[in-house]
GROMACS .gro file of C-alpha atoms in nm:
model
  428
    1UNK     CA    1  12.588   7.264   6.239
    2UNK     CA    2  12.668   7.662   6.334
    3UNK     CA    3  13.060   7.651   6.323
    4UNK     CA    4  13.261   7.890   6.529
    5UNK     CA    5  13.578   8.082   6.409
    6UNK     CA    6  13.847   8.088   6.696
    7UNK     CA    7  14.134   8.321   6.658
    8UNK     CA    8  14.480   8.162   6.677
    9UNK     CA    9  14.579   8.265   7.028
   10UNK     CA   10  14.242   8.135   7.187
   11UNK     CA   11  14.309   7.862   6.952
   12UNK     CA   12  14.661   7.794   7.131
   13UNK     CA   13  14.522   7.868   7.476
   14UNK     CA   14  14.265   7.614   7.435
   15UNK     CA   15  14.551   7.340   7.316
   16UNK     CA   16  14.746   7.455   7.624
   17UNK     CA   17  14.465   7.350   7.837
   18UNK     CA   18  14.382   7.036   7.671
   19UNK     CA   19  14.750   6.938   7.694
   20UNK     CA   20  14.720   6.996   8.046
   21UNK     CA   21  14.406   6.825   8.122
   22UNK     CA   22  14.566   6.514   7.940
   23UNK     CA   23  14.901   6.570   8.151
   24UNK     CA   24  14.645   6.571   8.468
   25UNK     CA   25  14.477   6.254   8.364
   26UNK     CA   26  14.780   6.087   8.307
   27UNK     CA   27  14.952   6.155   8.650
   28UNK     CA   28  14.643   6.039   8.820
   29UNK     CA   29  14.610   5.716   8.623
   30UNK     CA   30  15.002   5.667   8.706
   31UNK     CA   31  14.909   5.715   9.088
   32UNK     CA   32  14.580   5.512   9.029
   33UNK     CA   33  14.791   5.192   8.871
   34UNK     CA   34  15.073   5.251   9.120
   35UNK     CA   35  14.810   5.183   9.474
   36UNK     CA   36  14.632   4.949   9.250
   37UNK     CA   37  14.929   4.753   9.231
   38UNK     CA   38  15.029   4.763   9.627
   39UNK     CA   39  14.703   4.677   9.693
   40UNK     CA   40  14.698   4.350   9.436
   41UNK     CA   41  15.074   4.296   9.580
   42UNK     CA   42  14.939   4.292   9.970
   43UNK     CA   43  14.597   4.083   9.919
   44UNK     CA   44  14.706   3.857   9.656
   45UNK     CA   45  15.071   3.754   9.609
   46UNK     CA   46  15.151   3.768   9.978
   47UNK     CA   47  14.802   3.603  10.113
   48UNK     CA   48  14.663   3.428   9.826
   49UNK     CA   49  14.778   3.097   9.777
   50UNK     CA   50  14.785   2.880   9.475
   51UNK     CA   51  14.868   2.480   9.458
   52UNK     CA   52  14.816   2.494   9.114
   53UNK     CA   53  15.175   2.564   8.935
   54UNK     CA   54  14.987   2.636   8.567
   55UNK     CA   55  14.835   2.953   8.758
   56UNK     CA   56  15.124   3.042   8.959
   57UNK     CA   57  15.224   3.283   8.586
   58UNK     CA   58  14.906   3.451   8.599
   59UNK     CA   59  14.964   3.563   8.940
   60UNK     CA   60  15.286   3.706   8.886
   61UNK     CA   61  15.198   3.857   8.513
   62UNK     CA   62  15.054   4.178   8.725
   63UNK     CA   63  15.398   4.242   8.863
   64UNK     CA   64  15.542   4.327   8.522
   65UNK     CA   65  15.209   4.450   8.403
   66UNK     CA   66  15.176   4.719   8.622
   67UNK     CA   67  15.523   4.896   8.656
   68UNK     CA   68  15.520   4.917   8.306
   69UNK     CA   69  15.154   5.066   8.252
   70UNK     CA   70  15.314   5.282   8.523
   71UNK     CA   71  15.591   5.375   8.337
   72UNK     CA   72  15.452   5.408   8.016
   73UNK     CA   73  15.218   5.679   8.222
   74UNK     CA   74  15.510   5.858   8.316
   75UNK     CA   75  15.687   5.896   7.999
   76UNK     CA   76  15.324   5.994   7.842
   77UNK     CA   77  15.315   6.253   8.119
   78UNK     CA   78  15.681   6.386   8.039
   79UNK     CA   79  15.604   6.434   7.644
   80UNK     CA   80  15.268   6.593   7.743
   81UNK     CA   81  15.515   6.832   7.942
   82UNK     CA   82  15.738   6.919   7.652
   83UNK     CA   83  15.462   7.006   7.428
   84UNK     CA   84  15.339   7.253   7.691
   85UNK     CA   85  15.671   7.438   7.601
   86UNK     CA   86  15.573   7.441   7.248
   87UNK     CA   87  15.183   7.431   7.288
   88UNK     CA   88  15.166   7.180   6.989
   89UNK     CA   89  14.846   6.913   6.970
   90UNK     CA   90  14.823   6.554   7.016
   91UNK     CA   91  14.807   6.327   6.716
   92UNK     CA   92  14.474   6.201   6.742
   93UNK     CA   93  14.541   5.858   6.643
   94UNK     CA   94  14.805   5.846   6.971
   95UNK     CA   95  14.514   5.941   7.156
   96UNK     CA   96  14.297   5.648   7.061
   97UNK     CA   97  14.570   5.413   7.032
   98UNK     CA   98  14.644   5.546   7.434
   99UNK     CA   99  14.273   5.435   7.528
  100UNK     CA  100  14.279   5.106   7.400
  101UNK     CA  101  14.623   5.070   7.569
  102UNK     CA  102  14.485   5.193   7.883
  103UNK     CA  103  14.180   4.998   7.872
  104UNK     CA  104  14.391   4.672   7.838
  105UNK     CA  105  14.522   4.708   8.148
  106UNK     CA  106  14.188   4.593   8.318
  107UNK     CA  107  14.107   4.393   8.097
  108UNK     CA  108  14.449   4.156   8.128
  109UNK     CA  109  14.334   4.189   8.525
  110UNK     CA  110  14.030   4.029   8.501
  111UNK     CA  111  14.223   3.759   8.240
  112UNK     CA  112  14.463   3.721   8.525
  113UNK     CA  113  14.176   3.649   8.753
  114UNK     CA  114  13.978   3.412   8.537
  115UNK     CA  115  14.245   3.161   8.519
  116UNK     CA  116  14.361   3.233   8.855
  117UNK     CA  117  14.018   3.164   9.057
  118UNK     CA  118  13.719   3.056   8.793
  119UNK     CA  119  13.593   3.200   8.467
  120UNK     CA  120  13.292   3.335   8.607
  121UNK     CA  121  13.425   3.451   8.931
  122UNK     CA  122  13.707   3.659   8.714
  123UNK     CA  123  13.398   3.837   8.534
  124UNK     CA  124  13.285   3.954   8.835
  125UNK     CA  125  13.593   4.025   8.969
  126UNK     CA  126  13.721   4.372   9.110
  127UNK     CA  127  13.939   4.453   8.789
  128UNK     CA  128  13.629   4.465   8.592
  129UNK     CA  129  13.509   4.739   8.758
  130UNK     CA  130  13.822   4.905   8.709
  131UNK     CA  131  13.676   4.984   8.325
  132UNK     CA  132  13.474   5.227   8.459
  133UNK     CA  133  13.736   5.428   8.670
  134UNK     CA  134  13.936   5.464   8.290
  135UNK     CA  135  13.569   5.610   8.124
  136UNK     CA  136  13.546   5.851   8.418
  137UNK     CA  137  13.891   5.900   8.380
  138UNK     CA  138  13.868   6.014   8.013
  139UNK     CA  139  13.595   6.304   8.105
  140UNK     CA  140  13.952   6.538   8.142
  141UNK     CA  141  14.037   6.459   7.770
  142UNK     CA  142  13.740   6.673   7.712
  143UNK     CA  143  13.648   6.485   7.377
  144UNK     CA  144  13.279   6.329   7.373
  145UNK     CA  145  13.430   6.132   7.126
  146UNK     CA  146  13.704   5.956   7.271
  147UNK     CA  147  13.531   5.895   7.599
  148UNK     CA  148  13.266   5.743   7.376
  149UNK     CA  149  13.552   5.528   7.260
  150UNK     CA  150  13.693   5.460   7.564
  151UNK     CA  151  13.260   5.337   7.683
  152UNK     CA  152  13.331   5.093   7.347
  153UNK     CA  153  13.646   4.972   7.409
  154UNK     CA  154  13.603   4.860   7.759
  155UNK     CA  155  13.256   4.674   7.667
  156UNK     CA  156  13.438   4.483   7.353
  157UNK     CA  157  13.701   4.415   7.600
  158UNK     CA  158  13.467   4.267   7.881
  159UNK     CA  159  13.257   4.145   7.589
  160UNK     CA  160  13.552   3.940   7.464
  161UNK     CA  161  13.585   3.790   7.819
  162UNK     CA  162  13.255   3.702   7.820
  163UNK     CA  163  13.340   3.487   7.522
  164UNK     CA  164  13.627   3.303   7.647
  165UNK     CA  165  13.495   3.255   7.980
  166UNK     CA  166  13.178   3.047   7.796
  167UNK     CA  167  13.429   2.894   7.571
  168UNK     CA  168  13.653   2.790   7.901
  169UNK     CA  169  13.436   2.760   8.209
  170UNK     CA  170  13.042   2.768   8.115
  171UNK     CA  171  12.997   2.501   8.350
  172UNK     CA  172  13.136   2.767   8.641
  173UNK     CA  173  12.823   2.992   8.570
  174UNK     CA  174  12.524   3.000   8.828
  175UNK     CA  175  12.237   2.862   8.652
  176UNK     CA  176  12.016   3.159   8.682
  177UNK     CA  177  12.336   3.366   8.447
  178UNK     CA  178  12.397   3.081   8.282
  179UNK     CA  179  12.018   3.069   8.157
  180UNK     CA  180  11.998   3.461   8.144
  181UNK     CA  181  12.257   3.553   7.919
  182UNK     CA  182  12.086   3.933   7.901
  183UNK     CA  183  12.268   3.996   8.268
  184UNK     CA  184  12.617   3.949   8.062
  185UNK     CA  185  12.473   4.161   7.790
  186UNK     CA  186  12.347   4.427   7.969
  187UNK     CA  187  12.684   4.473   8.161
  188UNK     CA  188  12.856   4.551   7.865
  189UNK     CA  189  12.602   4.770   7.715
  190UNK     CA  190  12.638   4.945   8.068
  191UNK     CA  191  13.023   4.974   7.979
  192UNK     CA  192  12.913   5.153   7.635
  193UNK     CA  193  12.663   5.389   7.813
  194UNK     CA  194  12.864   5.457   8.060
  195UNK     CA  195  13.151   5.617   7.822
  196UNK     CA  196  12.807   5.831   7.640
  197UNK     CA  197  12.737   5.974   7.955
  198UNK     CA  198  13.079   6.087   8.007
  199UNK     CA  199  13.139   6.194   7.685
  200UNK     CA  200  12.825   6.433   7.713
  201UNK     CA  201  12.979   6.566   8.063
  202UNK     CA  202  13.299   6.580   7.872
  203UNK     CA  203  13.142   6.809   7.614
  204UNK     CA  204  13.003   7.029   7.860
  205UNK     CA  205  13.322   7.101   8.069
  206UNK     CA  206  13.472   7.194   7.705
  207UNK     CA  207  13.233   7.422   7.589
  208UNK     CA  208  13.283   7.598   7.982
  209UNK     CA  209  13.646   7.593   7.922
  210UNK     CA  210  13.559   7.712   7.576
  211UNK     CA  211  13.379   8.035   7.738
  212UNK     CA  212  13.637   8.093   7.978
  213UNK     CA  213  13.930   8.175   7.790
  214UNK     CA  214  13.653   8.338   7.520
  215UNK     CA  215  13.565   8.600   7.758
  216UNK     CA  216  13.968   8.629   7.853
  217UNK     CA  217  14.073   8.716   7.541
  218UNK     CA  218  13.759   8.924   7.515
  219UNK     CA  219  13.935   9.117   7.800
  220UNK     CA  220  14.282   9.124   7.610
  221UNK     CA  221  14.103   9.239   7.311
  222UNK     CA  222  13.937   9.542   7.534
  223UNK     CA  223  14.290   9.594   7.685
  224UNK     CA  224  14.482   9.600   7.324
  225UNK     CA  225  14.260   9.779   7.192
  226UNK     CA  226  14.252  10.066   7.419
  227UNK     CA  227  14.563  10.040   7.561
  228UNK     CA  228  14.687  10.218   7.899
  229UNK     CA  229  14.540  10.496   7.861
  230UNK     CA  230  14.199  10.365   7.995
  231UNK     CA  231  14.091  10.341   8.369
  232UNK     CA  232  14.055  10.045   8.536
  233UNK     CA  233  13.681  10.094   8.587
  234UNK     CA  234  13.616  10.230   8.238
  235UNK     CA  235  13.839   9.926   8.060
  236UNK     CA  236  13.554   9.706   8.317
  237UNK     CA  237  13.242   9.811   8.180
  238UNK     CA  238  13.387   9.805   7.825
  239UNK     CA  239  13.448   9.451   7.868
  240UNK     CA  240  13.086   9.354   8.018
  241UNK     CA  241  12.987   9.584   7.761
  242UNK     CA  242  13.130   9.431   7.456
  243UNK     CA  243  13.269   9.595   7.129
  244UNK     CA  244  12.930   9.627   6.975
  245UNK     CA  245  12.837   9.973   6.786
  246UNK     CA  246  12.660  10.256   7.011
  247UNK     CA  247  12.460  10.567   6.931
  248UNK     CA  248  12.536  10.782   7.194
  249UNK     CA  249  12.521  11.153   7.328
  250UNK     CA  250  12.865  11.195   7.458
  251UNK     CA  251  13.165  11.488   7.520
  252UNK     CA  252  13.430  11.491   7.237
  253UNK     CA  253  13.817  11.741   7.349
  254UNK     CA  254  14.038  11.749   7.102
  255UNK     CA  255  14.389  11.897   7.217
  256UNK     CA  256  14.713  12.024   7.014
  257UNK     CA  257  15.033  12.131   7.092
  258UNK     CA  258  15.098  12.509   6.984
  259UNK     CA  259  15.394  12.561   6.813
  260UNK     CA  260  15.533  12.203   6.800
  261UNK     CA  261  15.641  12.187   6.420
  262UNK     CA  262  15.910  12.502   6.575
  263UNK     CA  263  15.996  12.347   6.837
  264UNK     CA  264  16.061  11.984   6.703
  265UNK     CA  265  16.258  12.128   6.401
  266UNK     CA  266  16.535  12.206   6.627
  267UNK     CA  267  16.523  11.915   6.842
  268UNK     CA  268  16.598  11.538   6.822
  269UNK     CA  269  16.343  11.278   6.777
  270UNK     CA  270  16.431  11.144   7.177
  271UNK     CA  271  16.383  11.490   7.307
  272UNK     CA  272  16.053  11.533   7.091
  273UNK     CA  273  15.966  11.222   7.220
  274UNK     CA  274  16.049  11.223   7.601
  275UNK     CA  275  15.837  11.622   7.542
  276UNK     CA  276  15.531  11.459   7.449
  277UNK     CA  277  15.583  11.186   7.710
  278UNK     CA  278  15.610  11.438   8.011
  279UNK     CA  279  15.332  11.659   7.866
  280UNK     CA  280  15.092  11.380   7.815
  281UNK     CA  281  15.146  11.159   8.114
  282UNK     CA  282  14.989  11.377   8.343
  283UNK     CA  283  14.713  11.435   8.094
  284UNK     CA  284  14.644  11.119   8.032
  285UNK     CA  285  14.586  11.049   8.402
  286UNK     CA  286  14.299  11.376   8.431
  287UNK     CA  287  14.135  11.238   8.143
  288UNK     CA  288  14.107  10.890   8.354
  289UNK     CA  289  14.007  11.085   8.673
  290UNK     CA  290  13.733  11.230   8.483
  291UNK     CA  291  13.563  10.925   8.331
  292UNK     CA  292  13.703  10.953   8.023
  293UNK     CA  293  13.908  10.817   7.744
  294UNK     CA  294  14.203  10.857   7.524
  295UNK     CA  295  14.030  10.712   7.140
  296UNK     CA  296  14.358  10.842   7.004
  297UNK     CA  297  14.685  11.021   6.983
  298UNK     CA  298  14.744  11.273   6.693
  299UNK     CA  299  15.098  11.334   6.707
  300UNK     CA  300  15.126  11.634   6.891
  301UNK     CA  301  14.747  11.613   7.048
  302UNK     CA  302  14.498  11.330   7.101
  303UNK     CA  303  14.143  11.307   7.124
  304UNK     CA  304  13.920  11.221   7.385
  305UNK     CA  305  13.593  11.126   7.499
  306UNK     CA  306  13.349  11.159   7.799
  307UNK     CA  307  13.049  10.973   7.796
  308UNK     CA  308  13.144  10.730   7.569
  309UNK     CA  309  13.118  10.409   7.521
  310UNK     CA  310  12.949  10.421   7.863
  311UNK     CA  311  12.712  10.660   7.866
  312UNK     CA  312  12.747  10.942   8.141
  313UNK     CA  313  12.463  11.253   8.161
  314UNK     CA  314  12.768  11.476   8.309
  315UNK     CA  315  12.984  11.421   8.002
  316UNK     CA  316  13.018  11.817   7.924
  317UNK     CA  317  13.084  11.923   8.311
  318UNK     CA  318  13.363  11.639   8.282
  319UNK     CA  319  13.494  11.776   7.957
  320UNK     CA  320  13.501  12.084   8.087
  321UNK     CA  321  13.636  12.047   8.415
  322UNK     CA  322  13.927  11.823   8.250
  323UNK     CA  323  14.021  12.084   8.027
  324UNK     CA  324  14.072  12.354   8.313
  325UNK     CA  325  14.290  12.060   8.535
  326UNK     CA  326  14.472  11.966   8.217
  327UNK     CA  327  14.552  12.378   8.152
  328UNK     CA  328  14.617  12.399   8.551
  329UNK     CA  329  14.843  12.133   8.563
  330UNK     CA  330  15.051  12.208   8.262
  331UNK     CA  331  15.124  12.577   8.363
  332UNK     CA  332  15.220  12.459   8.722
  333UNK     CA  333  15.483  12.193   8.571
  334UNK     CA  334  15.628  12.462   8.339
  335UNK     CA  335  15.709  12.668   8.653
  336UNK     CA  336  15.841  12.352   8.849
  337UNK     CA  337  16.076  12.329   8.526
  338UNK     CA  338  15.931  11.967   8.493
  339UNK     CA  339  15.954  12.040   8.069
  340UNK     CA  340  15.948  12.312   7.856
  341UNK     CA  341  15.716  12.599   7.801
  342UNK     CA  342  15.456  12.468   7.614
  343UNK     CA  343  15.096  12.575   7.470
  344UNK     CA  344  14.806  12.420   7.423
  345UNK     CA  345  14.463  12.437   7.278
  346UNK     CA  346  14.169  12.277   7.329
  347UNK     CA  347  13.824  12.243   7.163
  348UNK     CA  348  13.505  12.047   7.314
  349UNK     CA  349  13.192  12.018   7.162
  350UNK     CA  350  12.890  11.775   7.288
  351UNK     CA  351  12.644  11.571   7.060
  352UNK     CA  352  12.559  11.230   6.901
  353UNK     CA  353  12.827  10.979   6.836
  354UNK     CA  354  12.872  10.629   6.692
  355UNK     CA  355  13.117  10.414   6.833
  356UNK     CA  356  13.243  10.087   6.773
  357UNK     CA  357  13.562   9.879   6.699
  358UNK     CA  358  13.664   9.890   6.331
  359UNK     CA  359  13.867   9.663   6.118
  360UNK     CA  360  14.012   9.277   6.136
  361UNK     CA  361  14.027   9.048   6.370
  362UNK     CA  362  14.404   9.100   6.327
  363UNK     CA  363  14.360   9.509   6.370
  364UNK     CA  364  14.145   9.657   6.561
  365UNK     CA  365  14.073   9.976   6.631
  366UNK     CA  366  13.786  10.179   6.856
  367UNK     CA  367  13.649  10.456   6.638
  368UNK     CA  368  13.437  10.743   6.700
  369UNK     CA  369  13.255  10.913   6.416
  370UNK     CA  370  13.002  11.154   6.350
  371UNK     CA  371  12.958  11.548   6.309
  372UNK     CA  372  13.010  11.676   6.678
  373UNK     CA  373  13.335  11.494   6.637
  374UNK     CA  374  13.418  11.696   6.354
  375UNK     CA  375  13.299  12.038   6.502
  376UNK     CA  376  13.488  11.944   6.811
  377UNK     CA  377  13.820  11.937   6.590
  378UNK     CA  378  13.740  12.268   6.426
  379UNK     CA  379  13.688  12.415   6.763
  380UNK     CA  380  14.010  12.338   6.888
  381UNK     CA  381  14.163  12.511   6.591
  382UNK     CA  382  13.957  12.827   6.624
  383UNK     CA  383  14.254  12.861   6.929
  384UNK     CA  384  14.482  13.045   6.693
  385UNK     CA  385  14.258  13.278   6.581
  386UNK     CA  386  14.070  13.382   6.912
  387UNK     CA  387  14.429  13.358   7.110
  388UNK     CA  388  14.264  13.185   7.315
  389UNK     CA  389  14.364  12.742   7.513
  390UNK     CA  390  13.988  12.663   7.542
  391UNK     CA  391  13.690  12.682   7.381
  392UNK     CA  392  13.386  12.477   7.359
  393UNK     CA  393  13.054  12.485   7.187
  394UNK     CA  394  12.696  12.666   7.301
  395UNK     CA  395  12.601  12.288   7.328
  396UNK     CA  396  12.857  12.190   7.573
  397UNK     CA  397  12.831  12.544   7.755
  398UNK     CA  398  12.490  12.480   7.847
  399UNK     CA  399  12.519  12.128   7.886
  400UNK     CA  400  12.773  12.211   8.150
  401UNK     CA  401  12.569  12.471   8.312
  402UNK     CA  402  12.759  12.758   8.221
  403UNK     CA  403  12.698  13.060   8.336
  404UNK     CA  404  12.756  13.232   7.953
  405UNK     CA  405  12.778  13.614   8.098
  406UNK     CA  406  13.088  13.565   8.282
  407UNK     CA  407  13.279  13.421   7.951
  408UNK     CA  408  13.376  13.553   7.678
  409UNK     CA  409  13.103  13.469   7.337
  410UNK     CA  410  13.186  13.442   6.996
  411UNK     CA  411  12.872  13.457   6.824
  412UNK     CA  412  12.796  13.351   6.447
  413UNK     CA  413  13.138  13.202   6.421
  414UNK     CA  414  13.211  13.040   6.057
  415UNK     CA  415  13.341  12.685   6.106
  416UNK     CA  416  13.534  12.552   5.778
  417UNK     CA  417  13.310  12.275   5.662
  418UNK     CA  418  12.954  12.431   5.820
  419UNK     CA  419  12.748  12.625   5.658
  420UNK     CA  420  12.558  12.753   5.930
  421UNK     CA  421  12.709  12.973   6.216
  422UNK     CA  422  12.851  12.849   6.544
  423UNK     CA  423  12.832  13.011   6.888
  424UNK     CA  424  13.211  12.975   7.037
  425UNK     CA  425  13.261  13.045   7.401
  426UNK     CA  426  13.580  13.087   7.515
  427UNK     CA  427  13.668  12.907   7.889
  428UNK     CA  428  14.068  13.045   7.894
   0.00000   0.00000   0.00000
């Protein structure tokens, strides 16, 4: 059998919700036993009346069964609630040992009603087909096995009754049951089936409530792992998408921070800190506007992506046009005095890209790899020597529809790490 490996907090998260299924069952069974018992005190102690002393016991025995199956229920219900708090299992030996307690309730009902009206009569009784109300009952334990149990239980119970009704009172029986014994037979192998069938239904609700909080934590995996610095719509299709590694022709911008060893030498590590902050919020957010995403921050610059891991044909024009925004927008909030002078460059460069989610289950990390990645990082750095805040690639220039005469062209640029030649325009 194909065993699954469940990570410790969907591991705890699916406890949580069996401990409150069980909690559920519980308070129902408490309300079930509690009308159960108004009913039995309305139609039988106050109408039904018995000559016989030697039965006048079993009549009253429901009276002190029921508040305490009640009770017991309650104080079930009140431990389930405390191990919510600390989301810890339930011995499964409890569990069983709760089933055959709960099945004994019905089964000490139709007892009562054997020796109260006739052996036969007390078979057929209405607390006998209380067992089945306990087996559908047990479907929110979400265990084929115990509701298989409970199926078991509740036939050797009424199977047992059988026996001491024959023993007692054969000569109550009809003759056609009496001659048929199959009928009393086949109602407890109904009993038996009966907790198989809900055990199957049982097993099916788990494995939903299984998927369900798989494809939540799926979702807090997507969210962890790319943090806040992914849009709503892009974190969407990542999660219908899945983690799952992608060859794909996408946009890739690094940015740095000119200057910023200077500058952070004579500062604190809160005012380098609360820099970066106000340089990169507003950043971050044009990156979102423009389909894209933050894969990661490099201390004083970050790398992004456009077209990936979605695919987008407009990756370059998106590059591009966040790079002029990004430029825009800083200038304008050094001249509102929202930070300090600051300058940037920026290097884009379009191509083929793997992507995929790297490391443990533990640590995980979305990853980008491949050569325009690289280029794209030497671009950027091309800044100092060019004087220049952006420049991209031939690829991304004509990718982005560039008109290449009104720019500035660097041609047969040598990129550290290349052999061949690259063609650098320069956007600002």
């Amino acid at each position: 059998m194909k065993t699954e490996h469940f990570s410790s907090s969907f591991q705890q998260e699916f406890n949580k919700q069996l401990l409150i299924s069980e909690r559920y069952r519980v308070l129902l069974l408490a309300v079930f036993l509690s009308i159960i018992f108004i009913v039995y005190l309305a139609v039988v102690i106050f109408s039904y009346e018995i000559d016989d002393e030697s039965k006048k016991a079993f009549i009253y025995f429901p009276c002190f069964l029921f508040p305490f199956a009640v009770f017991v229920q309650l104080i079930l219900a009140k431990v389930l609630s405390r191990k919510l708090i600390n989301i810890t299992t339930s011995s499964s030996v409890l569990r069983y040992l709760n089933t055959v307690l709960d099945l004994s309730i019905p089964a000490s009902m139709v007892f009562v009603f054997m020796n109260i009206t006739t052996p036969y009569l007390g078979l057929s009784s209405p607390p006998s087909y209380l067992f089945y109300a306990f087996i559908i009952l047990s479907v929110l334990r979400l265990d084929f096995w115990l509701s298989t149990f409970s199926g078991f239980v509740a036939a050797l119970f009424y199977g047992s009754a059988i026996v001491y009704a024959i023993q007692t009172g054969f000569e109550t029986f009809p003759n056609d049951i009496a001659g048929q014994p199959v009928y009393l037979v086949s109602r407890c192998l109904a009993l038996a089936g009966s907790g198989i069938i809900i055990g199957v239904i049982s097993t099916a609700l788990k494995k939903r409530t299984e998927n369900a909080l798989k494809v939540t934590e799926e979702k807090e995996k997507v969210l962890e792992t790319f943090g806040r610095h992914v849009s709503p719509e892009i974190a969407l299709q990542l999660i219908n998408k899945g983690g799952e590694s992608l060859e794909v022709h996408a946009s890739v911008m690094f940015l740095d921070i000119r200057n910023f060893s200077t500058f952070a030498e004579k500062k604190t590590p809160a005012q380098v800190i609360a820099f970066l902050n106000s340089v990169f919020e507003p950043m971050i957010d044009i990156i979102n506007q423009h389909e894209g995403i933050i894969n990661k921050f490099l201390g004083d610059g970050f790398m992004a992506v456009f077209g990936a891991p979605i695919a987008n044909e407009k990756s370059a024009n998106l590059a591009v046009s966040s790079a002029h925004k990004i430029l825009s927008t800083l200038n304008k909030n050094i001249e509102l005095g929202y930070h300090e002078k600051a300058k940037i460059g920026i290097g884009i460069h379009s191509g083929d890209i793997i992507t995929g989610n790297l490391g443990s289950e533990s640590r995980t990390e979305y990853t980008i790899i491949g050569d325009t990645v690289n280029l794209a990082a030497r671009i950027e750095s091309l800044n100092k020597e060019f004087n220049s805040q952006i420049l991209v690639s031939e690829q991304t220039a004509r990718e982005a529809q560039l008109q290449l005469n009104e720019y500035e062209i660097f041609e047969n640029t040598l990129v550290k790490g290349r052999v061949e030649p690259v063609k650098i325009i320069k956007l600002a």
